[in-house]
Coordinates of C-alpha atoms and ligand atoms in Angstrom, one line a residue:
M1 CA -15.3 -16.5 -7.0
T2 CA -17.8 -16.7 -4.3
T3 CA -17.2 -13.7 -2.2
D4 CA -18.6 -10.3 -3.2
A5 CA -17.8 -6.8 -1.8
G6 CA -21.0 -6.8 0.2
D7 CA -20.0 -10.0 2.1
L8 CA -16.6 -8.8 3.4
K9 CA -16.0 -8.9 7.1
F10 CA -12.9 -6.9 6.4
R11 CA -10.4 -9.0 8.4
D12 CA -11.8 -12.5 8.3
P13 CA -8.8 -14.9 7.7
E14 CA -10.9 -17.5 5.9
T15 CA -12.2 -15.0 3.5
A16 CA -8.7 -13.7 2.9
Q17 CA -7.5 -17.2 2.1
E18 CA -10.4 -17.7 -0.2
I19 CA -9.7 -14.5 -2.1
A20 CA -6.0 -15.2 -2.2
A21 CA -6.8 -18.6 -3.8
D22 CA -8.9 -16.8 -6.4
I23 CA -6.0 -14.5 -7.1
E24 CA -3.6 -17.4 -7.5
A25 CA -6.0 -19.0 -10.0
Q26 CA -6.4 -15.8 -11.8
M27 CA -2.7 -15.3 -12.1
E28 CA -2.3 -18.9 -13.4
R29 CA -4.8 -18.2 -16.1
I30 CA -3.3 -14.8 -17.0
G31 CA 0.1 -16.5 -17.3
E32 CA 2.4 -13.5 -17.1
S33 CA 3.8 -11.1 -14.5
I34 CA 1.5 -8.3 -13.4
E35 CA 2.3 -5.1 -11.6
I36 CA -0.4 -3.2 -9.7
M37 CA 0.4 0.2 -8.4
H38 CA -1.4 1.7 -5.4
V39 CA -1.2 5.4 -4.8
C40 CA -1.7 5.6 -1.1
G41 CA 0.4 5.3 2.0
S42 CA -2.6 3.9 3.9
H43 CA -2.7 1.0 1.4
E44 CA 1.0 0.4 2.0
Q45 CA 0.4 0.4 5.7
V46 CA -2.3 -2.2 5.6
I47 CA -0.4 -4.4 3.1
A48 CA 2.7 -4.3 5.4
K49 CA 0.9 -4.6 8.7
F50 CA -1.1 -7.7 7.6
G51 CA 1.6 -9.2 5.5
L52 CA -0.6 -9.3 2.4
R53 CA 2.3 -9.5 -0.1
S54 CA 3.2 -12.9 1.4
M55 CA -0.3 -14.1 0.3
L56 CA 0.2 -13.1 -3.3
P57 CA 1.9 -15.1 -6.1
D58 CA 5.5 -14.2 -6.9
D59 CA 4.6 -12.9 -10.3
L60 CA 2.1 -10.5 -9.0
S61 CA 3.7 -7.3 -7.5
V62 CA 1.8 -4.6 -5.7
T63 CA 4.0 -1.5 -5.5
M64 CA 3.4 1.9 -4.0
G65 CA 3.4 4.9 -6.3
P66 CA 3.2 8.6 -5.5
G67 CA 0.8 8.2 -2.7
C68 CA 2.6 9.8 0.3
P69 CA 1.7 13.5 0.3
V70 CA 4.6 14.3 2.6
C71 CA 7.1 12.5 0.4
V72 CA 6.0 14.3 -2.8
T73 CA 6.2 17.7 -1.1
N74 CA 9.0 19.4 -3.0
M75 CA 12.2 20.5 -1.2
P76 CA 11.7 24.2 -2.3
E77 CA 8.2 24.1 -0.7
V78 CA 9.8 22.9 2.6
D79 CA 12.5 25.6 2.1
E80 CA 9.7 28.2 1.9
A81 CA 8.2 27.1 5.2
V82 CA 11.6 27.1 6.9
A83 CA 12.4 30.5 5.5
L84 CA 9.1 31.9 6.8
A85 CA 9.8 30.4 10.2
E86 CA 13.3 31.8 10.3
A87 CA 11.9 35.2 9.3
G88 CA 9.8 35.3 12.4
K89 CA 6.4 33.9 11.3
T90 CA 4.7 31.3 13.3
V91 CA 4.6 28.2 11.0
V92 CA 2.1 25.5 11.8
T93 CA 1.9 22.2 10.0
Y94 CA 0.9 18.6 10.2
G95 CA 3.2 16.4 12.3
D96 CA 4.6 14.4 9.4
M97 CA 6.1 17.6 7.9
F98 CA 8.0 18.6 10.9
K99 CA 11.2 16.6 10.2
V100 CA 11.0 16.5 6.4
P101 CA 14.3 17.8 5.1
G102 CA 14.4 20.8 2.8
S103 CA 17.4 21.5 0.7
A104 CA 19.4 22.3 3.8
R105 CA 17.1 22.4 6.9
S106 CA 13.8 21.1 8.2
L107 CA 11.2 22.9 10.3
A108 CA 12.5 20.8 13.2
D109 CA 15.9 22.4 12.7
A110 CA 14.4 25.8 12.6
K111 CA 12.5 25.2 15.8
A112 CA 15.6 23.9 17.5
D113 CA 17.2 27.3 16.6
G114 CA 14.4 29.2 18.2
A115 CA 11.9 29.7 15.4
S116 CA 8.2 29.4 16.2
V117 CA 7.0 26.1 14.7
E118 CA 3.9 24.3 15.9
V119 CA 2.4 20.9 15.0
I120 CA -1.4 21.0 14.5
Y121 CA -3.9 18.3 13.8
S122 CA -6.4 20.1 11.7
A123 CA -6.8 23.2 9.6
S124 CA -9.3 24.7 12.1
E125 CA -6.7 24.3 14.8
A126 CA -4.3 26.4 12.7
V127 CA -7.0 29.1 12.5
E128 CA -7.6 29.0 16.2
L129 CA -4.0 29.6 16.8
A130 CA -4.1 32.7 14.6
E131 CA -7.2 33.9 16.5
D132 CA -5.5 33.4 19.8
N133 CA -2.4 35.2 18.7
P134 CA -3.5 38.3 16.8
E135 CA -0.1 39.9 17.1
E136 CA 1.6 37.1 15.2
D137 CA 1.5 36.1 11.5
V138 CA 0.5 32.5 11.5
V139 CA 1.4 30.6 8.4
F140 CA -0.3 27.2 7.8
F141 CA 2.1 25.0 5.8
A142 CA -0.7 23.0 4.2
T143 CA 0.1 19.7 2.7
G144 CA -1.7 16.6 1.5
F145 CA -4.0 15.5 -1.3
E146 CA -7.8 16.2 -1.7
T147 CA -8.6 14.9 1.7
T148 CA -6.7 17.7 3.4
A149 CA -7.1 20.3 0.7
A150 CA -10.9 20.3 1.4
P151 CA -10.6 21.4 5.1
T152 CA -8.0 24.0 4.1
A153 CA -10.4 25.3 1.6
A154 CA -13.2 25.3 4.2
V155 CA -11.3 27.4 6.7
L156 CA -10.4 29.9 4.1
Q157 CA -14.1 30.2 3.0
A158 CA -15.1 30.8 6.7
D159 CA -13.4 34.2 6.8
P160 CA -10.3 33.5 8.9
P161 CA -8.5 36.3 10.8
E162 CA -6.3 38.6 8.8
N163 CA -3.1 37.2 10.4
F164 CA -3.9 33.7 9.0
Y165 CA -1.9 32.7 5.9
V166 CA -1.7 29.5 3.9
L167 CA 1.5 28.2 2.3
S168 CA -0.1 25.6 0.1
A169 CA 1.7 22.4 -0.9
H170 CA -1.5 20.6 -1.5
K171 CA -1.4 18.2 -4.4
Y172 CA -3.9 16.5 -6.8
V173 CA -3.3 12.8 -7.5
P174 CA -4.9 12.0 -10.9
P175 CA -2.3 14.0 -13.1
A176 CA 0.4 12.1 -11.2
M177 CA -1.1 8.8 -12.2
E178 CA -1.0 9.9 -15.8
V179 CA 2.7 10.8 -15.5
V180 CA 3.5 7.5 -13.9
A181 CA 1.5 5.6 -16.5
E182 CA 3.5 7.3 -19.2
M183 CA 7.0 6.9 -17.6
P184 CA 9.2 4.7 -19.9
D185 CA 10.7 2.9 -16.9
T186 CA 7.4 1.9 -15.3
D187 CA 5.4 -1.0 -16.3
V188 CA 2.2 -0.6 -14.5
D189 CA -0.7 -2.8 -15.5
A190 CA -3.4 -1.4 -13.3
F191 CA -4.0 1.0 -10.4
L192 CA -5.6 0.5 -7.0
A193 CA -6.8 4.0 -6.2
A194 CA -7.1 5.5 -2.8
G195 CA -10.5 5.1 -1.2
H196 CA -10.2 8.1 1.1
A197 CA -9.3 10.6 -1.7
A198 CA -12.2 9.1 -3.7
T199 CA -14.7 9.8 -0.9
I200 CA -14.0 13.5 -1.8
T201 CA -13.5 13.3 -5.6
G202 CA -15.9 10.4 -6.3
Y203 CA -14.7 7.4 -8.4
G204 CA -16.2 9.0 -11.5
L205 CA -13.1 11.1 -11.6
F206 CA -11.1 8.2 -13.0
E207 CA -13.4 7.6 -16.0
D208 CA -11.4 9.8 -18.3
F209 CA -8.1 8.2 -17.2
V210 CA -9.5 4.7 -17.8
E211 CA -10.7 5.7 -21.3
E212 CA -7.4 7.3 -22.2
Y213 CA -5.0 4.7 -20.9
D214 CA -7.3 1.6 -21.2
L215 CA -6.0 0.3 -17.8
P216 CA -8.0 -1.1 -14.9
V217 CA -8.5 1.3 -12.0
V218 CA -10.3 0.0 -8.9
V219 CA -10.9 2.2 -5.9
G220 CA -10.0 0.3 -2.7
G221 CA -10.6 0.6 1.0
F222 CA -8.1 0.1 3.9
E223 CA -8.9 -3.2 5.5
P224 CA -7.0 -6.3 4.5
L225 CA -10.0 -7.7 2.6
D226 CA -10.6 -4.4 0.9
V227 CA -7.1 -4.6 -0.6
L228 CA -7.4 -8.3 -1.6
Y229 CA -10.8 -7.8 -3.1
G230 CA -9.5 -4.8 -5.1
V231 CA -6.6 -6.9 -6.4
R232 CA -9.0 -9.7 -7.4
R233 CA -11.2 -7.2 -9.2
I234 CA -8.3 -5.7 -11.0
L235 CA -7.1 -9.1 -12.2
A236 CA -10.6 -9.9 -13.5
F237 CA -10.3 -6.8 -15.8
I238 CA -6.8 -8.0 -16.8
E239 CA -8.0 -11.5 -17.5
A240 CA -10.8 -10.2 -19.6
G241 CA -8.2 -8.1 -21.6
E242 CA -9.8 -4.8 -20.9
G243 CA -9.4 -1.6 -18.9
G244 CA -12.2 -0.6 -16.6
L245 CA -13.2 1.2 -13.5
D246 CA -14.8 -0.3 -10.4
N247 CA -15.5 0.9 -6.9
A248 CA -14.5 -1.7 -4.4
Y249 CA -15.1 0.6 -1.5
P250 CA -18.8 1.3 -1.9
R251 CA -19.5 1.7 1.8
C252 CA -17.7 5.1 1.6
V253 CA -17.2 6.1 -2.0
S254 CA -19.8 7.2 -4.5
R255 CA -19.5 8.1 -8.2
E256 CA -20.0 11.8 -7.4
G257 CA -18.0 11.9 -4.1
N258 CA -18.4 14.8 -1.7
T259 CA -19.7 17.5 -3.9
A260 CA -19.6 20.2 -1.1
A261 CA -15.9 19.4 -0.4
M262 CA -15.0 19.4 -4.1
G263 CA -17.0 22.7 -4.5
A264 CA -14.9 24.2 -1.7
I265 CA -11.6 23.1 -3.3
E266 CA -12.7 24.5 -6.7
D267 CA -13.7 27.8 -5.1
V268 CA -10.4 28.3 -3.2
F269 CA -7.7 26.7 -5.3
T270 CA -6.4 26.9 -8.8
R271 CA -4.4 24.1 -10.2
T272 CA -0.8 24.8 -11.3
S273 CA 2.1 22.8 -12.6
G274 CA 4.9 21.9 -10.3
E275 CA 7.6 19.5 -9.2
W276 CA 6.7 16.5 -7.1
R277 CA 9.8 15.7 -5.1
G278 CA 12.0 13.3 -7.0
I279 CA 9.3 12.3 -9.5
A280 CA 8.7 14.9 -12.2
D281 CA 7.2 18.3 -13.0
I282 CA 3.5 17.4 -13.2
P283 CA 1.0 19.6 -15.0
D284 CA -2.1 20.8 -13.1
A285 CA -1.2 18.8 -10.0
N286 CA -0.5 21.5 -7.4
F287 CA -3.3 23.4 -5.6
E288 CA -2.5 27.1 -5.2
L289 CA -4.7 29.7 -3.6
N290 CA -6.6 31.7 -6.3
E291 CA -6.8 35.5 -6.5
T292 CA -10.0 35.6 -4.4
Y293 CA -8.0 34.3 -1.4
A294 CA -4.7 36.2 -2.2
D295 CA -4.9 38.1 1.1
H296 CA -4.3 34.8 2.9
S297 CA -1.6 33.5 0.5
A298 CA 1.8 33.4 2.2
R299 CA 3.5 33.4 -1.2
K300 CA 1.7 36.5 -2.3
Q301 CA 1.9 38.4 1.0
F302 CA 5.5 37.7 2.0
D303 CA 8.9 37.9 0.3
I304 CA 10.2 34.5 1.0
E305 CA 14.0 34.5 1.2
G306 CA 16.2 31.4 0.6
V307 CA 17.4 29.1 3.3
E308 CA 21.0 29.2 4.4
G309 CA 22.9 25.9 5.2
D310 CA 24.6 22.9 3.7
A311 CA 22.6 20.1 2.2
D312 CA 23.1 16.7 3.8
P313 CA 25.5 14.9 1.4
L314 CA 23.6 11.7 1.8
T315 CA 20.6 13.3 0.2
E316 CA 22.2 12.7 -3.2
E317 CA 22.0 8.9 -2.5
C318 CA 18.3 9.0 -1.6
I319 CA 16.1 7.2 -4.2
C320 CA 12.8 8.2 -2.7
G321 CA 11.7 9.6 -6.1
D322 CA 12.3 6.4 -7.8
I323 CA 10.4 4.5 -5.1
M324 CA 7.4 6.8 -5.5
A325 CA 7.6 6.4 -9.3
G326 CA 7.4 2.6 -8.8
T327 CA 10.8 1.9 -10.3
A328 CA 12.6 1.0 -7.1
S329 CA 11.9 -0.2 -3.6
P330 CA 13.5 0.7 -0.3
E331 CA 15.6 -2.5 -0.5
G332 CA 17.4 -0.8 -3.5
C333 CA 18.6 2.1 -1.3
A334 CA 22.0 1.5 0.3
L335 CA 21.0 3.8 3.2
F336 CA 17.9 1.9 4.2
G337 CA 18.0 1.0 7.9
E338 CA 21.7 2.1 8.0
E339 CA 22.3 5.8 7.7
C340 CA 18.6 6.4 7.1
T341 CA 16.2 5.4 9.9
P342 CA 13.0 6.9 11.3
Q343 CA 15.1 8.5 14.0
N344 CA 17.6 10.0 11.5
P345 CA 15.8 10.2 8.2
V346 CA 17.7 11.2 5.1
G347 CA 14.7 11.3 2.8
A348 CA 11.1 12.2 3.1
C349 CA 10.0 8.5 2.5
M350 CA 11.6 7.7 5.9
V351 CA 9.8 10.5 7.8
S352 CA 6.2 10.1 7.1
D353 CA 4.0 7.3 8.4
E354 CA 2.8 7.1 4.8
G355 CA 6.3 6.8 3.4
T356 CA 7.3 3.4 1.9
C357 CA 10.7 3.4 3.6
K358 CA 9.3 4.2 7.0
I359 CA 6.6 1.6 6.7
W360 CA 9.0 -1.1 5.4
H361 CA 11.4 -0.2 8.2
E362 CA 8.6 -0.5 10.8
Y363 CA 7.5 -3.9 9.6
G364 CA 10.9 -5.5 9.0
G365 CA 11.5 -5.1 5.3
K366 CA 10.1 -6.9 2.3
P367 CA 10.4 -10.5 3.5
D368 CA 7.9 -9.9 6.3
L369 CA 5.4 -7.9 4.3
Ligands
SF4_401 FE1 15.6 7.9 0.8 FE2 16.1 6.9 3.2 FE3 14.3 5.8 1.6 FE4 16.9 5.6 1.1 S1 15.9 4.7 2.8 S2 15.2 6.1 -0.3 S3 17.6 7.6 1.8 S4 14.2 7.8 2.5

């Protein structure tokens, strides 16, 4: 192996071929099938966009786990947002959440029926909307992992207007990795951890996980060579027969992470157990506003009624949860590209730009990835 992380030019084809050759040699020495799970839609996008799977040996699979925050947002959480919109609140959320189906309806459905639903691009934009419309109750349906939980925490710390509320569906990834690692149907040999979340949490966060599960965890960036380098580093651990932790994204990630952002998250949120859509009830993996910020908690300030309507019967056939648990792929879903498309999504994995089904659909399915 002659290329080190510091030498990467991120998209250089010759270097990519060189690392791919290293990976092939590593797999020959390892002599058995290996499954690496990444937990990030951005990783899946770069893998698909640059066709990286086509560079890997057949006995090395790189699958996507619970790394799409929109996809793991649970149906009852979407139902809460829809119910608030139908009750006359102004609900604002990130664009990916707009078309995600709840048990019967999406926010897009509610807006089509006249509810006030707006797409925003940042937590601060949600606050500005509340400031500009003091007569309205503005509810920010806040989703995403640590990277978006931090700005939600920051706007709450900055004394937002009284009519600003947060319906938190923020989630915390490490407990989900533990659940996936323990699932009887999964056979994950290592994790490629998300570099952007680690810029907030720091890669030191994974030290306990590595010690408990004795698996390799490598934090990876989002250029093609970042991913290939991360895979090669993981295989080095596996070849050595050991777990271990490494940071293959040192240009952005430190061991400590962004301590100010983590401080804000810890100040504003408490961690609770809750269902991740289609995967499992995961302990301590949901971020809920703590008592200090109860005045801005939509769940604490409003009685949230149920949502009326019939569920899409096709929803029963959606295997999005299995895909995010790493036990199935979009190819295993009979609806993929047929009844379920980005224009008419049945499941959340086909809605979000970070969803495996949408990414695979966009890039032509597995053979082209
Ligand atoms: Fe669900 Fe659609 Fe993906 Fe099938 S293709 S698993 S229905 S999101």
